[in-house]
Amino acid sequence: MVAPIPRPTAQPPPSSHTRTFPGRPHEVARARHWVEGVLAAAAEGLRPPLDTVGTAVLLVSEAATNAVRHTVTGLGGRFTVVLHLLPGLLSVRVEDDGTCGDVPLPVDSGPFTESARGIGVVSRVAEDWGVLPDDAGVYFRLTWR
């Protein structure tokens, strides 16, 4: 008797999700909840582990807060969160309405500083991150096994 040849496991297709939020401070919480819901509902094989979901929610919160506080978005504009899921990879963009003159950069804040930590957190925690073209937001990537 010949043993059956196992079929290769099919990879789930990539998944993309986009949502736009008004550029108001309380909308950052709505963005966090949306990201958490999308990632929790992702298809098997695309769903990140809980610690990666928590990291993604934190980094979206920091990037969205940065957009609302430090860009034209907070002056009646909006920000958009774009999630791209592949097996073992989450790519995120937080797009805003453009800067008020300053490109987002990590800042060395002291241990008791209550603000100016957002982009620094993103730069330390994400696998990769950067500023979008035309300074219209940031992107970051997270991976898992």
Short mmCIF file of N, CA and C in Angstrom, two decimals:
data_model
loop_
_atom_site.label_atom_id
_atom_site.label_comp_id
_atom_site.label_asym_id
_atom_site.label_seq_id
_atom_site.Cartn_x
_atom_site.Cartn_y
_atom_site.Cartn_z
N MET A 1 0.84 -1.17 0.00
CA MET A 1 0.00 0.00 0.00
C MET A 1 0.89 1.24 0.00
N VAL A 2 0.52 2.19 -0.79
CA VAL A 2 1.27 3.44 -0.91
C VAL A 2 0.63 4.49 0.00
N ALA A 3 1.47 5.16 0.78
CA ALA A 3 0.96 6.21 1.67
C ALA A 3 0.52 7.41 0.84
N PRO A 4 -0.59 8.03 1.22
CA PRO A 4 -1.04 9.21 0.47
C PRO A 4 -0.05 10.37 0.64
N ILE A 5 0.07 11.13 -0.40
CA ILE A 5 0.94 12.31 -0.37
C ILE A 5 0.16 13.44 0.30
N PRO A 6 0.73 14.02 1.37
CA PRO A 6 -0.01 15.12 2.02
C PRO A 6 -0.10 16.34 1.11
N ARG A 7 -1.24 16.96 1.15
CA ARG A 7 -1.44 18.18 0.38
C ARG A 7 -0.78 19.35 1.10
N PRO A 8 -0.17 20.24 0.34
CA PRO A 8 0.42 21.42 0.99
C PRO A 8 -0.68 22.26 1.64
N THR A 9 -0.37 22.84 2.76
CA THR A 9 -1.32 23.70 3.43
C THR A 9 -1.45 25.01 2.66
N ALA A 10 -2.66 25.37 2.36
CA ALA A 10 -2.90 26.61 1.61
C ALA A 10 -2.70 27.82 2.52
N GLN A 11 -2.03 28.82 2.00
CA GLN A 11 -1.86 30.08 2.73
C GLN A 11 -3.11 30.92 2.53
N PRO A 12 -3.59 31.56 3.56
CA PRO A 12 -4.75 32.44 3.37
C PRO A 12 -4.35 33.64 2.51
N PRO A 13 -5.29 34.17 1.74
CA PRO A 13 -4.96 35.35 0.94
C PRO A 13 -4.72 36.56 1.83
N PRO A 14 -3.92 37.51 1.37
CA PRO A 14 -3.71 38.74 2.14
C PRO A 14 -5.05 39.42 2.43
N SER A 15 -5.07 40.18 3.47
CA SER A 15 -6.29 40.88 3.89
C SER A 15 -5.95 42.34 4.15
N SER A 16 -6.77 43.25 3.62
CA SER A 16 -6.56 44.69 3.84
C SER A 16 -7.83 45.31 4.40
N HIS A 17 -7.64 46.26 5.29
CA HIS A 17 -8.76 46.94 5.95
C HIS A 17 -8.40 48.41 6.09
N THR A 18 -9.37 49.28 5.80
CA THR A 18 -9.14 50.73 5.87
C THR A 18 -10.33 51.39 6.55
N ARG A 19 -10.02 52.34 7.42
CA ARG A 19 -11.09 53.14 8.03
C ARG A 19 -10.57 54.54 8.30
N THR A 20 -11.43 55.52 8.04
CA THR A 20 -11.10 56.93 8.25
C THR A 20 -11.87 57.44 9.46
N PHE A 21 -11.19 58.25 10.28
CA PHE A 21 -11.75 58.80 11.51
C PHE A 21 -11.62 60.32 11.49
N PRO A 22 -12.59 61.04 12.08
CA PRO A 22 -12.43 62.49 12.23
C PRO A 22 -11.22 62.80 13.10
N GLY A 23 -10.56 63.90 12.84
CA GLY A 23 -9.34 64.27 13.55
C GLY A 23 -9.59 64.89 14.91
N ARG A 24 -10.31 64.18 15.77
CA ARG A 24 -10.59 64.65 17.13
C ARG A 24 -9.99 63.67 18.13
N PRO A 25 -9.55 64.17 19.28
CA PRO A 25 -8.86 63.30 20.25
C PRO A 25 -9.63 62.04 20.63
N HIS A 26 -10.95 62.13 20.84
CA HIS A 26 -11.69 60.94 21.26
C HIS A 26 -11.79 59.88 20.16
N GLU A 27 -11.49 60.24 18.92
CA GLU A 27 -11.52 59.27 17.82
C GLU A 27 -10.34 58.31 17.87
N VAL A 28 -9.30 58.67 18.60
CA VAL A 28 -8.15 57.77 18.74
C VAL A 28 -8.59 56.48 19.43
N ALA A 29 -9.44 56.58 20.44
CA ALA A 29 -9.96 55.39 21.12
C ALA A 29 -10.78 54.53 20.16
N ARG A 30 -11.58 55.17 19.31
CA ARG A 30 -12.35 54.42 18.32
C ARG A 30 -11.43 53.69 17.35
N ALA A 31 -10.33 54.33 16.97
CA ALA A 31 -9.36 53.68 16.07
C ALA A 31 -8.73 52.46 16.76
N ARG A 32 -8.39 52.60 18.04
CA ARG A 32 -7.82 51.46 18.79
C ARG A 32 -8.78 50.28 18.79
N HIS A 33 -10.05 50.55 19.12
CA HIS A 33 -11.05 49.48 19.19
C HIS A 33 -11.27 48.83 17.82
N TRP A 34 -11.26 49.65 16.78
CA TRP A 34 -11.44 49.11 15.42
C TRP A 34 -10.28 48.18 15.07
N VAL A 35 -9.05 48.61 15.32
CA VAL A 35 -7.87 47.77 15.02
C VAL A 35 -7.95 46.46 15.80
N GLU A 36 -8.26 46.55 17.07
CA GLU A 36 -8.36 45.35 17.90
C GLU A 36 -9.40 44.39 17.34
N GLY A 37 -10.56 44.92 16.93
CA GLY A 37 -11.62 44.08 16.37
C GLY A 37 -11.24 43.43 15.06
N VAL A 38 -10.63 44.20 14.17
CA VAL A 38 -10.20 43.65 12.87
C VAL A 38 -9.19 42.53 13.08
N LEU A 39 -8.20 42.75 13.93
CA LEU A 39 -7.16 41.74 14.13
C LEU A 39 -7.70 40.50 14.84
N ALA A 40 -8.62 40.69 15.78
CA ALA A 40 -9.21 39.54 16.48
C ALA A 40 -10.07 38.70 15.54
N ALA A 41 -10.68 39.34 14.53
CA ALA A 41 -11.56 38.64 13.59
C ALA A 41 -10.83 38.15 12.34
N ALA A 42 -9.52 38.35 12.26
CA ALA A 42 -8.77 37.94 11.07
C ALA A 42 -8.84 36.43 10.89
N ALA A 43 -8.74 36.01 9.64
CA ALA A 43 -8.81 34.59 9.30
C ALA A 43 -7.66 33.83 9.96
N GLU A 44 -7.91 32.57 10.24
CA GLU A 44 -6.86 31.69 10.76
C GLU A 44 -5.69 31.72 9.78
N GLY A 45 -4.50 31.83 10.29
CA GLY A 45 -3.32 31.93 9.45
C GLY A 45 -2.89 33.37 9.22
N LEU A 46 -3.81 34.30 9.43
CA LEU A 46 -3.49 35.73 9.34
C LEU A 46 -3.54 36.40 10.71
N ARG A 47 -4.29 35.80 11.63
CA ARG A 47 -4.53 36.41 12.93
C ARG A 47 -3.25 36.47 13.75
N PRO A 48 -2.86 37.69 14.16
CA PRO A 48 -1.66 37.81 14.99
C PRO A 48 -1.92 37.28 16.41
N PRO A 49 -0.87 36.88 17.12
CA PRO A 49 -1.04 36.50 18.52
C PRO A 49 -1.45 37.72 19.35
N LEU A 50 -2.00 37.46 20.52
CA LEU A 50 -2.53 38.54 21.37
C LEU A 50 -1.50 39.61 21.69
N ASP A 51 -0.25 39.23 21.94
CA ASP A 51 0.75 40.25 22.27
C ASP A 51 1.01 41.16 21.07
N THR A 52 0.96 40.62 19.86
CA THR A 52 1.15 41.45 18.67
C THR A 52 -0.06 42.36 18.46
N VAL A 53 -1.26 41.84 18.74
CA VAL A 53 -2.46 42.69 18.65
C VAL A 53 -2.32 43.86 19.62
N GLY A 54 -1.91 43.58 20.84
CA GLY A 54 -1.72 44.65 21.82
C GLY A 54 -0.69 45.67 21.38
N THR A 55 0.39 45.21 20.79
CA THR A 55 1.42 46.12 20.29
C THR A 55 0.88 46.96 19.15
N ALA A 56 0.14 46.35 18.23
CA ALA A 56 -0.44 47.09 17.10
C ALA A 56 -1.40 48.16 17.60
N VAL A 57 -2.23 47.82 18.57
CA VAL A 57 -3.19 48.79 19.13
C VAL A 57 -2.43 49.95 19.77
N LEU A 58 -1.39 49.66 20.53
CA LEU A 58 -0.59 50.72 21.16
C LEU A 58 0.03 51.64 20.10
N LEU A 59 0.63 51.06 19.07
CA LEU A 59 1.32 51.87 18.07
C LEU A 59 0.34 52.68 17.22
N VAL A 60 -0.82 52.12 16.90
CA VAL A 60 -1.85 52.90 16.20
C VAL A 60 -2.30 54.06 17.07
N SER A 61 -2.48 53.81 18.35
CA SER A 61 -2.88 54.86 19.27
C SER A 61 -1.85 55.99 19.30
N GLU A 62 -0.58 55.63 19.37
CA GLU A 62 0.48 56.65 19.40
C GLU A 62 0.52 57.44 18.09
N ALA A 63 0.44 56.73 16.96
CA ALA A 63 0.50 57.41 15.66
C ALA A 63 -0.73 58.28 15.41
N ALA A 64 -1.91 57.79 15.80
CA ALA A 64 -3.13 58.57 15.62
C ALA A 64 -3.14 59.80 16.53
N THR A 65 -2.68 59.63 17.76
CA THR A 65 -2.58 60.77 18.68
C THR A 65 -1.62 61.81 18.12
N ASN A 66 -0.51 61.35 17.58
CA ASN A 66 0.45 62.26 16.96
C ASN A 66 -0.20 63.02 15.81
N ALA A 67 -0.99 62.33 15.00
CA ALA A 67 -1.67 62.97 13.87
C ALA A 67 -2.63 64.05 14.35
N VAL A 68 -3.41 63.72 15.38
CA VAL A 68 -4.41 64.67 15.87
C VAL A 68 -3.75 65.87 16.55
N ARG A 69 -2.68 65.64 17.30
CA ARG A 69 -2.04 66.73 18.05
C ARG A 69 -1.09 67.58 17.23
N HIS A 70 -0.42 66.98 16.25
CA HIS A 70 0.71 67.67 15.62
C HIS A 70 0.59 67.88 14.12
N THR A 71 -0.58 67.60 13.54
CA THR A 71 -0.73 67.81 12.10
C THR A 71 -2.01 68.59 11.82
N VAL A 72 -2.22 68.88 10.57
CA VAL A 72 -3.43 69.57 10.13
C VAL A 72 -4.67 68.75 10.46
N THR A 73 -4.52 67.45 10.63
CA THR A 73 -5.64 66.56 10.97
C THR A 73 -6.41 67.07 12.18
N GLY A 74 -5.69 67.55 13.20
CA GLY A 74 -6.34 68.02 14.42
C GLY A 74 -7.06 69.34 14.28
N LEU A 75 -6.95 69.96 13.12
CA LEU A 75 -7.63 71.23 12.87
C LEU A 75 -8.88 71.01 12.02
N GLY A 76 -9.64 69.97 12.34
CA GLY A 76 -10.86 69.68 11.61
C GLY A 76 -10.67 68.69 10.48
N GLY A 77 -9.52 68.06 10.41
CA GLY A 77 -9.25 67.09 9.35
C GLY A 77 -9.63 65.68 9.76
N ARG A 78 -8.93 64.71 9.19
CA ARG A 78 -9.19 63.31 9.51
C ARG A 78 -7.90 62.50 9.40
N PHE A 79 -7.94 61.31 9.96
CA PHE A 79 -6.83 60.38 9.81
C PHE A 79 -7.39 59.03 9.37
N THR A 80 -6.59 58.30 8.64
CA THR A 80 -7.00 57.00 8.11
C THR A 80 -6.03 55.94 8.59
N VAL A 81 -6.58 54.82 9.04
CA VAL A 81 -5.77 53.67 9.45
C VAL A 81 -5.93 52.59 8.39
N VAL A 82 -4.81 52.11 7.87
CA VAL A 82 -4.81 51.06 6.85
C VAL A 82 -4.03 49.87 7.40
N LEU A 83 -4.67 48.70 7.42
CA LEU A 83 -4.05 47.47 7.90
C LEU A 83 -3.89 46.51 6.73
N HIS A 84 -2.70 45.94 6.57
CA HIS A 84 -2.45 44.88 5.58
C HIS A 84 -1.93 43.68 6.35
N LEU A 85 -2.65 42.56 6.24
CA LEU A 85 -2.27 41.34 6.94
C LEU A 85 -1.80 40.27 5.95
N LEU A 86 -0.65 39.71 6.24
CA LEU A 86 -0.11 38.54 5.55
C LEU A 86 0.25 37.53 6.64
N PRO A 87 0.43 36.26 6.31
CA PRO A 87 0.86 35.33 7.35
C PRO A 87 2.17 35.81 8.00
N GLY A 88 2.10 36.07 9.30
CA GLY A 88 3.29 36.49 10.04
C GLY A 88 3.69 37.94 9.90
N LEU A 89 2.89 38.75 9.20
CA LEU A 89 3.25 40.16 8.98
C LEU A 89 2.02 41.05 9.02
N LEU A 90 2.12 42.12 9.79
CA LEU A 90 1.11 43.18 9.81
C LEU A 90 1.80 44.47 9.41
N SER A 91 1.29 45.09 8.37
CA SER A 91 1.79 46.39 7.92
C SER A 91 0.68 47.41 8.17
N VAL A 92 1.02 48.51 8.81
CA VAL A 92 0.03 49.52 9.20
C VAL A 92 0.47 50.88 8.70
N ARG A 93 -0.49 51.64 8.18
CA ARG A 93 -0.26 53.05 7.86
C ARG A 93 -1.29 53.87 8.63
N VAL A 94 -0.84 54.95 9.22
CA VAL A 94 -1.74 55.94 9.80
C VAL A 94 -1.50 57.21 8.99
N GLU A 95 -2.45 57.50 8.11
CA GLU A 95 -2.33 58.63 7.19
C GLU A 95 -3.02 59.84 7.80
N ASP A 96 -2.42 61.01 7.65
CA ASP A 96 -3.02 62.23 8.17
C ASP A 96 -3.09 63.28 7.07
N ASP A 97 -3.56 64.46 7.42
CA ASP A 97 -3.76 65.53 6.44
C ASP A 97 -2.51 66.37 6.19
N GLY A 98 -1.37 65.93 6.70
CA GLY A 98 -0.13 66.66 6.45
C GLY A 98 0.35 67.39 7.69
N THR A 99 1.63 67.66 7.71
CA THR A 99 2.25 68.26 8.89
C THR A 99 1.97 69.75 8.98
N CYS A 100 2.23 70.25 10.14
CA CYS A 100 2.19 71.70 10.39
C CYS A 100 3.60 72.25 10.29
N GLY A 101 4.47 71.54 9.59
CA GLY A 101 5.83 72.00 9.40
C GLY A 101 6.90 71.08 9.93
N ASP A 102 6.59 70.23 10.90
CA ASP A 102 7.60 69.36 11.49
C ASP A 102 7.37 67.91 11.08
N VAL A 103 8.41 67.24 10.65
CA VAL A 103 8.34 65.82 10.33
C VAL A 103 8.42 65.05 11.64
N PRO A 104 7.58 64.00 11.82
CA PRO A 104 7.64 63.25 13.07
C PRO A 104 8.97 62.54 13.24
N LEU A 105 9.61 62.78 14.37
CA LEU A 105 10.88 62.15 14.71
C LEU A 105 10.82 61.67 16.15
N PRO A 106 11.53 60.59 16.47
CA PRO A 106 11.59 60.16 17.87
C PRO A 106 12.28 61.23 18.71
N VAL A 107 11.79 61.42 19.92
CA VAL A 107 12.36 62.40 20.84
C VAL A 107 12.82 61.65 22.09
N ASP A 108 14.00 61.97 22.57
CA ASP A 108 14.46 61.41 23.84
C ASP A 108 13.77 62.18 24.96
N SER A 109 12.76 61.55 25.57
CA SER A 109 12.08 62.22 26.67
C SER A 109 12.58 61.62 27.98
N GLY A 110 12.55 62.42 29.01
CA GLY A 110 12.98 61.97 30.32
C GLY A 110 11.98 61.00 30.92
N PRO A 111 12.34 60.34 32.01
CA PRO A 111 11.47 59.33 32.61
C PRO A 111 10.17 59.89 33.16
N PHE A 112 10.10 61.19 33.41
CA PHE A 112 8.90 61.78 33.98
C PHE A 112 8.12 62.63 32.99
N THR A 113 8.55 62.64 31.74
CA THR A 113 7.86 63.40 30.70
C THR A 113 6.53 62.72 30.40
N GLU A 114 5.45 63.52 30.34
CA GLU A 114 4.13 62.95 30.12
C GLU A 114 3.70 62.95 28.67
N SER A 115 4.46 63.59 27.80
CA SER A 115 4.10 63.59 26.38
C SER A 115 5.38 63.49 25.55
N ALA A 116 5.23 63.57 24.24
CA ALA A 116 6.36 63.52 23.29
C ALA A 116 7.01 62.14 23.27
N ARG A 117 6.22 61.11 23.48
CA ARG A 117 6.76 59.75 23.46
C ARG A 117 6.30 58.95 22.24
N GLY A 118 5.25 59.38 21.56
CA GLY A 118 4.59 58.59 20.53
C GLY A 118 5.47 57.98 19.47
N ILE A 119 6.17 58.80 18.71
CA ILE A 119 7.00 58.28 17.62
C ILE A 119 8.20 57.52 18.19
N GLY A 120 8.68 57.93 19.36
CA GLY A 120 9.75 57.18 20.01
C GLY A 120 9.33 55.76 20.35
N VAL A 121 8.10 55.60 20.83
CA VAL A 121 7.56 54.27 21.12
C VAL A 121 7.48 53.46 19.83
N VAL A 122 6.94 54.06 18.78
CA VAL A 122 6.83 53.37 17.49
C VAL A 122 8.21 52.92 17.02
N SER A 123 9.19 53.81 17.10
CA SER A 123 10.53 53.48 16.59
C SER A 123 11.21 52.38 17.39
N ARG A 124 10.90 52.27 18.68
CA ARG A 124 11.53 51.24 19.50
C ARG A 124 10.84 49.89 19.42
N VAL A 125 9.54 49.89 19.15
CA VAL A 125 8.77 48.65 19.23
C VAL A 125 8.55 47.99 17.87
N ALA A 126 8.34 48.77 16.83
CA ALA A 126 8.04 48.21 15.50
C ALA A 126 9.28 47.59 14.87
N GLU A 127 9.05 46.57 14.04
CA GLU A 127 10.15 45.95 13.29
C GLU A 127 10.77 46.96 12.33
N ASP A 128 9.90 47.78 11.75
CA ASP A 128 10.30 48.78 10.77
C ASP A 128 9.28 49.90 10.87
N TRP A 129 9.69 51.12 10.62
CA TRP A 129 8.75 52.24 10.63
C TRP A 129 9.34 53.36 9.80
N GLY A 130 8.49 54.31 9.45
CA GLY A 130 8.98 55.47 8.72
C GLY A 130 7.86 56.47 8.48
N VAL A 131 8.23 57.55 7.85
CA VAL A 131 7.29 58.62 7.52
C VAL A 131 6.82 58.40 6.09
N LEU A 132 5.52 58.55 5.87
CA LEU A 132 4.96 58.40 4.53
C LEU A 132 5.40 59.55 3.62
N PRO A 133 5.36 59.34 2.31
CA PRO A 133 5.70 60.42 1.38
C PRO A 133 4.86 61.67 1.67
N ASP A 134 5.42 62.81 1.40
CA ASP A 134 4.77 64.11 1.65
C ASP A 134 4.47 64.33 3.13
N ASP A 135 5.16 63.59 4.02
CA ASP A 135 4.96 63.73 5.47
C ASP A 135 3.49 63.57 5.86
N ALA A 136 2.78 62.71 5.15
CA ALA A 136 1.34 62.55 5.37
C ALA A 136 1.03 61.36 6.25
N GLY A 137 1.83 61.14 7.29
CA GLY A 137 1.56 60.05 8.21
C GLY A 137 2.78 59.18 8.42
N VAL A 138 2.56 58.06 9.09
CA VAL A 138 3.64 57.11 9.36
C VAL A 138 3.18 55.70 9.02
N TYR A 139 4.15 54.81 8.86
CA TYR A 139 3.85 53.40 8.69
C TYR A 139 4.72 52.62 9.67
N PHE A 140 4.27 51.40 9.97
CA PHE A 140 5.11 50.49 10.75
C PHE A 140 4.73 49.06 10.40
N ARG A 141 5.64 48.15 10.72
CA ARG A 141 5.43 46.73 10.47
C ARG A 141 5.74 45.93 11.74
N LEU A 142 4.93 44.90 11.95
CA LEU A 142 5.13 43.96 13.05
C LEU A 142 5.14 42.55 12.47
N THR A 143 5.98 41.69 13.00
CA THR A 143 6.04 40.31 12.55
C THR A 143 5.86 39.36 13.73
N TRP A 144 5.51 38.13 13.43
CA TRP A 144 5.38 37.08 14.44
C TRP A 144 5.58 35.74 13.75
N ARG A 145 5.75 34.71 14.56
CA ARG A 145 5.90 33.34 14.03
C ARG A 145 4.72 32.50 14.39
#
